[in-house]
Amino acid sequence: MANQLDELTGPVNAEGRDINVIQKQIPAKVTWRSTLFEVILWLLGIIPGLVFLFVKIKAKNYLQKLEQQVQAQSSTVDNYLENRVQLMINAVSIAREAVQFETNVLEKVTAYRSGLNINESNRSLVAKDIDETFNSVVSGLQGLRSVNVQFERYPELKAHDLLKKVMDDNRRSQAEITASRDLYNDVVTLWNKSIFEWPAKAIVASKEGYTTRIPFAASREIKEKARSNFMA
């Protein structure tokens, strides 16, 4: 029998295909068969019914703990985003006298000083805005490399050391954010699988009205930048 998927003769898409996260929450639902299953267990005797009742209690406790893990990982992502904002604020505070930052950058940094308002609906947008603002700050600091007069006017400002520290902190912070997003996606994947595990977890999830959760998704702009030529 020939291969069903033959990369030599089968149809191919020469243009390639991008992947996207589907922004849809699927509710956990069970049919009448699940109810019939529970009724049959009780009809078989009190012991099978009680055993499955305890199994459902255990499943409910598991899902509740897993839900808290999802929340904890969301909070971790937010904490790292807030830390990155603090790095940006510190860099601007140190270099503001020597660097002519754009007005909109300073306005955003000032706004971030009052704190971050992050939730499930705007987390990706806030992260994108932080990235753009931080990149603008770094671009301003990079300008110090070619402006020797700044060193003469502000000898206490070690521009090269500052730039290196900001870049190092930025790379570390971005790595932490990426790692925390991976952990968040892992927990979300586990949640999405668990609420459909029949019988106990699926029955409990349906009764509690649980739905799948949407993993982290990069914006279209970020994807386009990732494909661009960084050396151009």
mmCIF file of C-alpha atoms in Angstrom:
data_model
loop_
_atom_site.group_PDB
_atom_site.id
_atom_site.type_symbol
_atom_site.label_atom_id
_atom_site.label_comp_id
_atom_site.label_asym_id
_atom_site.label_seq_id
_atom_site.Cartn_x
_atom_site.Cartn_y
_atom_site.Cartn_z
ATOM 1 C CA MET A 1 0.000 0.000 0.000
ATOM 2 C CA ALA A 2 1.379 3.404 -0.972
ATOM 3 C CA ASN A 3 1.943 6.163 1.561
ATOM 4 C CA GLN A 4 -1.172 8.245 2.140
ATOM 5 C CA LEU A 5 1.004 11.331 2.571
ATOM 6 C CA ASP A 6 3.707 11.371 -0.087
ATOM 7 C CA GLU A 7 5.944 14.449 0.001
ATOM 8 C CA LEU A 8 7.275 13.603 -3.469
ATOM 9 C CA THR A 9 4.029 13.374 -5.414
ATOM 10 C CA GLY A 10 1.414 14.806 -3.072
ATOM 11 C CA PRO A 11 0.033 18.358 -3.329
ATOM 12 C CA VAL A 12 2.190 20.990 -1.654
ATOM 13 C CA ASN A 13 1.756 24.673 -0.861
ATOM 14 C CA ALA A 14 4.799 26.432 -2.272
ATOM 15 C CA GLU A 15 3.842 29.658 -0.484
ATOM 16 C CA GLY A 16 3.888 27.982 2.919
ATOM 17 C CA ARG A 17 1.262 28.471 5.593
ATOM 18 C CA ASP A 18 1.278 30.571 8.722
ATOM 19 C CA ILE A 19 -0.289 29.397 11.969
ATOM 20 C CA ASN A 20 -2.513 31.373 14.296
ATOM 21 C CA VAL A 21 -4.045 30.916 17.715
ATOM 22 C CA ILE A 22 -7.807 30.521 17.461
ATOM 23 C CA GLN A 23 -9.490 33.109 19.682
ATOM 24 C CA LYS A 24 -12.349 30.870 20.748
ATOM 25 C CA GLN A 25 -13.424 29.393 24.056
ATOM 26 C CA ILE A 26 -15.084 25.984 23.791
ATOM 27 C CA PRO A 27 -17.467 25.066 26.623
ATOM 28 C CA ALA A 28 -17.135 21.663 28.258
ATOM 29 C CA LYS A 29 -20.376 19.817 27.599
ATOM 30 C CA VAL A 30 -21.567 16.267 28.091
ATOM 31 C CA THR A 31 -24.573 14.534 26.552
ATOM 32 C CA TRP A 32 -27.428 12.564 28.082
ATOM 33 C CA ARG A 33 -25.212 9.494 27.886
ATOM 34 C CA SER A 34 -23.184 10.800 30.819
ATOM 35 C CA THR A 35 -26.332 11.143 32.905
ATOM 36 C CA LEU A 36 -27.356 7.635 31.888
ATOM 37 C CA PHE A 37 -23.900 6.392 32.875
ATOM 38 C CA GLU A 38 -24.294 7.820 36.389
ATOM 39 C CA VAL A 39 -27.826 6.429 36.745
ATOM 40 C CA ILE A 40 -26.626 2.968 35.760
ATOM 41 C CA LEU A 41 -23.866 3.135 38.377
ATOM 42 C CA TRP A 42 -26.414 3.883 41.110
ATOM 43 C CA LEU A 43 -28.723 1.145 39.826
ATOM 44 C CA LEU A 44 -25.862 -1.328 40.069
ATOM 45 C CA GLY A 45 -25.662 -0.596 43.761
ATOM 46 C CA ILE A 46 -24.746 2.060 46.265
ATOM 47 C CA ILE A 47 -21.050 1.181 46.192
ATOM 48 C CA PRO A 48 -20.458 1.935 42.464
ATOM 49 C CA GLY A 49 -22.462 5.151 42.830
ATOM 50 C CA LEU A 50 -20.512 6.274 45.898
ATOM 51 C CA VAL A 51 -17.181 5.373 44.313
ATOM 52 C CA PHE A 52 -17.921 7.514 41.268
ATOM 53 C CA LEU A 53 -19.169 10.317 43.524
ATOM 54 C CA PHE A 54 -15.787 10.402 45.263
ATOM 55 C CA VAL A 55 -14.072 10.284 41.862
ATOM 56 C CA LYS A 56 -16.042 13.376 40.820
ATOM 57 C CA ILE A 57 -15.111 15.155 44.053
ATOM 58 C CA LYS A 58 -11.459 14.385 43.365
ATOM 59 C CA ALA A 59 -11.844 15.609 39.776
ATOM 60 C CA LYS A 60 -13.430 18.861 40.961
ATOM 61 C CA ASN A 61 -10.602 19.469 43.428
ATOM 62 C CA TYR A 62 -8.065 18.804 40.675
ATOM 63 C CA LEU A 63 -9.695 21.261 38.274
ATOM 64 C CA GLN A 64 -9.937 23.927 40.972
ATOM 65 C CA LYS A 65 -6.220 23.571 41.732
ATOM 66 C CA LEU A 66 -5.406 23.662 38.027
ATOM 67 C CA GLU A 67 -7.458 26.836 37.640
ATOM 68 C CA GLN A 68 -5.380 28.450 40.381
ATOM 69 C CA GLN A 69 -2.216 27.397 38.554
ATOM 70 C CA VAL A 70 -3.463 29.165 35.431
ATOM 71 C CA GLN A 71 -4.052 32.302 37.489
ATOM 72 C CA ALA A 72 -0.636 32.016 39.108
ATOM 73 C CA GLN A 73 1.120 31.731 35.745
ATOM 74 C CA SER A 74 -0.854 34.723 34.443
ATOM 75 C CA SER A 75 0.332 36.708 37.443
ATOM 76 C CA THR A 76 3.931 35.628 36.793
ATOM 77 C CA VAL A 77 3.760 36.979 33.236
ATOM 78 C CA ASP A 78 2.356 40.257 34.569
ATOM 79 C CA ASN A 79 5.123 40.498 37.179
ATOM 80 C CA TYR A 80 7.831 40.125 34.540
ATOM 81 C CA LEU A 81 6.118 42.723 32.348
ATOM 82 C CA GLU A 82 6.036 45.106 35.291
ATOM 83 C CA ASN A 83 9.719 44.425 35.957
ATOM 84 C CA ARG A 84 10.528 45.283 32.340
ATOM 85 C CA VAL A 85 8.636 48.542 32.694
ATOM 86 C CA GLN A 86 10.678 49.353 35.803
ATOM 87 C CA LEU A 87 13.902 48.731 33.876
ATOM 88 C CA MET A 88 12.684 51.136 31.215
ATOM 89 C CA ILE A 89 11.721 53.788 33.775
ATOM 90 C CA ASN A 90 15.126 53.554 35.467
ATOM 91 C CA ALA A 91 16.962 53.848 32.142
ATOM 92 C CA VAL A 92 14.990 56.952 31.185
ATOM 93 C CA SER A 93 15.484 58.502 34.625
ATOM 94 C CA ILE A 94 19.262 58.078 34.429
ATOM 95 C CA ALA A 95 19.734 59.183 30.824
ATOM 96 C CA ARG A 96 16.995 61.771 30.408
ATOM 97 C CA GLU A 97 19.345 64.746 30.711
ATOM 98 C CA ALA A 98 21.703 63.382 28.074
ATOM 99 C CA VAL A 99 19.188 61.921 25.649
ATOM 100 C CA GLN A 100 16.443 63.745 23.789
ATOM 101 C CA PHE A 101 13.681 61.185 24.033
ATOM 102 C CA GLU A 102 10.553 61.623 21.952
ATOM 103 C CA THR A 103 7.618 63.222 23.740
ATOM 104 C CA ASN A 104 5.334 60.220 23.286
ATOM 105 C CA VAL A 105 7.972 57.933 24.824
ATOM 106 C CA LEU A 106 8.245 60.126 27.912
ATOM 107 C CA GLU A 107 4.464 60.290 28.177
ATOM 108 C CA LYS A 108 4.186 56.503 28.106
ATOM 109 C CA VAL A 109 6.961 56.082 30.665
ATOM 110 C CA THR A 110 5.240 58.613 32.922
ATOM 111 C CA ALA A 111 1.953 56.754 32.533
ATOM 112 C CA TYR A 112 3.603 53.460 33.426
ATOM 113 C CA ARG A 113 4.947 54.969 36.651
ATOM 114 C CA SER A 114 1.412 54.911 38.031
ATOM 115 C CA GLY A 115 1.254 51.141 37.525
ATOM 116 C CA LEU A 116 0.056 48.569 35.031
ATOM 117 C CA ASN A 117 -3.567 47.650 34.473
ATOM 118 C CA ILE A 118 -3.298 44.176 32.956
ATOM 119 C CA ASN A 119 -6.084 41.660 32.461
ATOM 120 C CA GLU A 120 -6.861 38.694 30.223
ATOM 121 C CA SER A 121 -8.234 40.872 27.418
ATOM 122 C CA ASN A 122 -5.392 43.396 27.143
ATOM 123 C CA ARG A 123 -2.296 41.448 28.256
ATOM 124 C CA SER A 124 -0.951 41.008 24.706
ATOM 125 C CA LEU A 125 -1.588 44.665 23.803
ATOM 126 C CA VAL A 126 0.152 45.919 26.955
ATOM 127 C CA ALA A 127 3.135 43.649 26.293
ATOM 128 C CA LYS A 128 3.350 44.953 22.724
ATOM 129 C CA ASP A 129 3.243 48.580 23.890
ATOM 130 C CA ILE A 130 5.961 47.910 26.472
ATOM 131 C CA ASP A 131 8.147 46.327 23.778
ATOM 132 C CA GLU A 132 7.736 49.302 21.453
ATOM 133 C CA THR A 133 8.395 51.861 24.182
ATOM 134 C CA PHE A 134 11.415 49.980 25.506
ATOM 135 C CA ASN A 135 12.859 49.721 21.988
ATOM 136 C CA SER A 136 12.470 53.491 21.603
ATOM 137 C CA VAL A 137 14.337 54.027 24.874
ATOM 138 C CA VAL A 138 17.156 51.723 23.767
ATOM 139 C CA SER A 139 17.373 53.532 20.422
ATOM 140 C CA GLY A 140 17.796 56.805 22.275
ATOM 141 C CA LEU A 141 20.564 55.373 24.425
ATOM 142 C CA GLN A 142 22.346 53.955 21.398
ATOM 143 C CA GLY A 143 22.646 57.502 20.070
ATOM 144 C CA LEU A 144 25.007 58.313 22.930
ATOM 145 C CA ARG A 145 27.683 56.133 21.389
ATOM 146 C CA SER A 146 28.333 58.613 18.592
ATOM 147 C CA VAL A 147 27.842 61.843 20.525
ATOM 148 C CA ASN A 148 31.059 62.490 22.436
ATOM 149 C CA VAL A 149 29.879 65.887 23.634
ATOM 150 C CA GLN A 150 27.414 64.158 25.912
ATOM 151 C CA PHE A 151 30.279 62.584 27.834
ATOM 152 C CA GLU A 152 31.868 66.006 28.299
ATOM 153 C CA ARG A 153 28.649 67.659 29.461
ATOM 154 C CA TYR A 154 27.623 64.766 31.684
ATOM 155 C CA PRO A 155 30.805 62.997 32.808
ATOM 156 C CA GLU A 156 28.913 61.187 35.565
ATOM 157 C CA LEU A 157 26.803 59.454 32.914
ATOM 158 C CA LYS A 158 28.714 56.411 31.689
ATOM 159 C CA ALA A 159 26.750 55.950 28.503
ATOM 160 C CA HIS A 160 28.472 52.812 27.304
ATOM 161 C CA ASP A 161 28.085 51.074 30.653
ATOM 162 C CA LEU A 162 24.493 52.248 30.900
ATOM 163 C CA LEU A 163 23.662 51.005 27.426
ATOM 164 C CA LYS A 164 25.289 47.640 28.090
ATOM 165 C CA LYS A 165 23.426 47.251 31.372
ATOM 166 C CA VAL A 166 20.095 48.207 29.819
ATOM 167 C CA MET A 167 20.610 45.801 26.924
ATOM 168 C CA ASP A 168 21.649 42.974 29.257
ATOM 169 C CA ASP A 169 18.712 43.610 31.580
ATOM 170 C CA ASN A 170 16.390 43.836 28.593
ATOM 171 C CA ARG A 171 17.556 40.487 27.199
ATOM 172 C CA ARG A 172 17.229 38.815 30.584
ATOM 173 C CA SER A 173 13.795 40.317 31.145
ATOM 174 C CA GLN A 174 12.572 39.265 27.706
ATOM 175 C CA ALA A 175 13.862 35.732 28.298
ATOM 176 C CA GLU A 176 11.975 35.615 31.600
ATOM 177 C CA ILE A 177 8.785 36.817 29.919
ATOM 178 C CA THR A 178 9.151 34.219 27.154
ATOM 179 C CA ALA A 179 9.759 31.426 29.671
ATOM 180 C CA SER A 180 6.777 32.476 31.782
ATOM 181 C CA ARG A 181 4.562 32.541 28.681
ATOM 182 C CA ASP A 182 5.694 29.009 27.835
ATOM 183 C CA LEU A 183 4.769 27.845 31.335
ATOM 184 C CA TYR A 184 1.430 29.634 31.055
ATOM 185 C CA ASN A 185 0.717 27.886 27.750
ATOM 186 C CA ASP A 186 1.659 24.521 29.285
ATOM 187 C CA VAL A 187 -0.851 24.967 32.113
ATOM 188 C CA VAL A 188 -3.519 26.224 29.705
ATOM 189 C CA THR A 189 -2.961 23.170 27.483
ATOM 190 C CA LEU A 190 -3.299 20.878 30.502
ATOM 191 C CA TRP A 191 -6.516 22.663 31.510
ATOM 192 C CA ASN A 192 -7.975 22.432 28.001
ATOM 193 C CA LYS A 193 -7.259 18.697 27.877
ATOM 194 C CA SER A 194 -8.480 17.977 31.398
ATOM 195 C CA ILE A 195 -11.963 19.474 31.087
ATOM 196 C CA PHE A 196 -12.750 17.043 28.254
ATOM 197 C CA GLU A 197 -11.469 13.898 30.005
ATOM 198 C CA TRP A 198 -14.509 11.666 30.359
ATOM 199 C CA PRO A 199 -16.166 10.683 32.547
ATOM 200 C CA ALA A 200 -15.454 12.408 35.871
ATOM 201 C CA LYS A 201 -13.593 15.565 34.812
ATOM 202 C CA ALA A 202 -15.800 16.205 31.792
ATOM 203 C CA ILE A 203 -18.980 15.796 33.857
ATOM 204 C CA VAL A 204 -17.684 18.145 36.561
ATOM 205 C CA ALA A 205 -16.449 20.690 34.007
ATOM 206 C CA SER A 206 -19.815 20.676 32.250
ATOM 207 C CA LYS A 207 -21.699 21.154 35.519
ATOM 208 C CA GLU A 208 -19.411 24.019 36.583
ATOM 209 C CA GLY A 209 -19.661 25.700 33.168
ATOM 210 C CA TYR A 210 -15.931 25.558 32.445
ATOM 211 C CA THR A 211 -14.553 26.508 29.036
ATOM 212 C CA THR A 212 -11.207 26.167 27.328
ATOM 213 C CA ARG A 213 -8.685 28.960 27.824
ATOM 214 C CA ILE A 214 -6.871 30.800 25.065
ATOM 215 C CA PRO A 215 -3.057 30.507 25.093
ATOM 216 C CA PHE A 216 -0.693 33.392 24.488
ATOM 217 C CA ALA A 217 -0.735 34.695 20.915
ATOM 218 C CA ALA A 218 1.685 37.083 19.217
ATOM 219 C CA SER A 219 0.206 39.999 17.302
ATOM 220 C CA ARG A 220 0.352 40.212 13.511
ATOM 221 C CA GLU A 221 2.833 43.077 13.759
ATOM 222 C CA ILE A 222 5.192 41.036 15.938
ATOM 223 C CA LYS A 223 5.034 38.135 13.470
ATOM 224 C CA GLU A 224 5.872 40.450 10.582
ATOM 225 C CA LYS A 225 8.824 41.908 12.479
ATOM 226 C CA ALA A 226 10.076 38.398 13.247
ATOM 227 C CA ARG A 227 10.235 37.675 9.500
ATOM 228 C CA SER A 228 12.025 40.917 8.660
ATOM 229 C CA ASN A 229 15.733 41.315 7.970
ATOM 230 C CA PHE A 230 17.222 42.632 11.220
ATOM 231 C CA MET A 231 20.491 43.520 9.495
ATOM 232 C CA ALA A 232 18.863 45.638 6.779
#
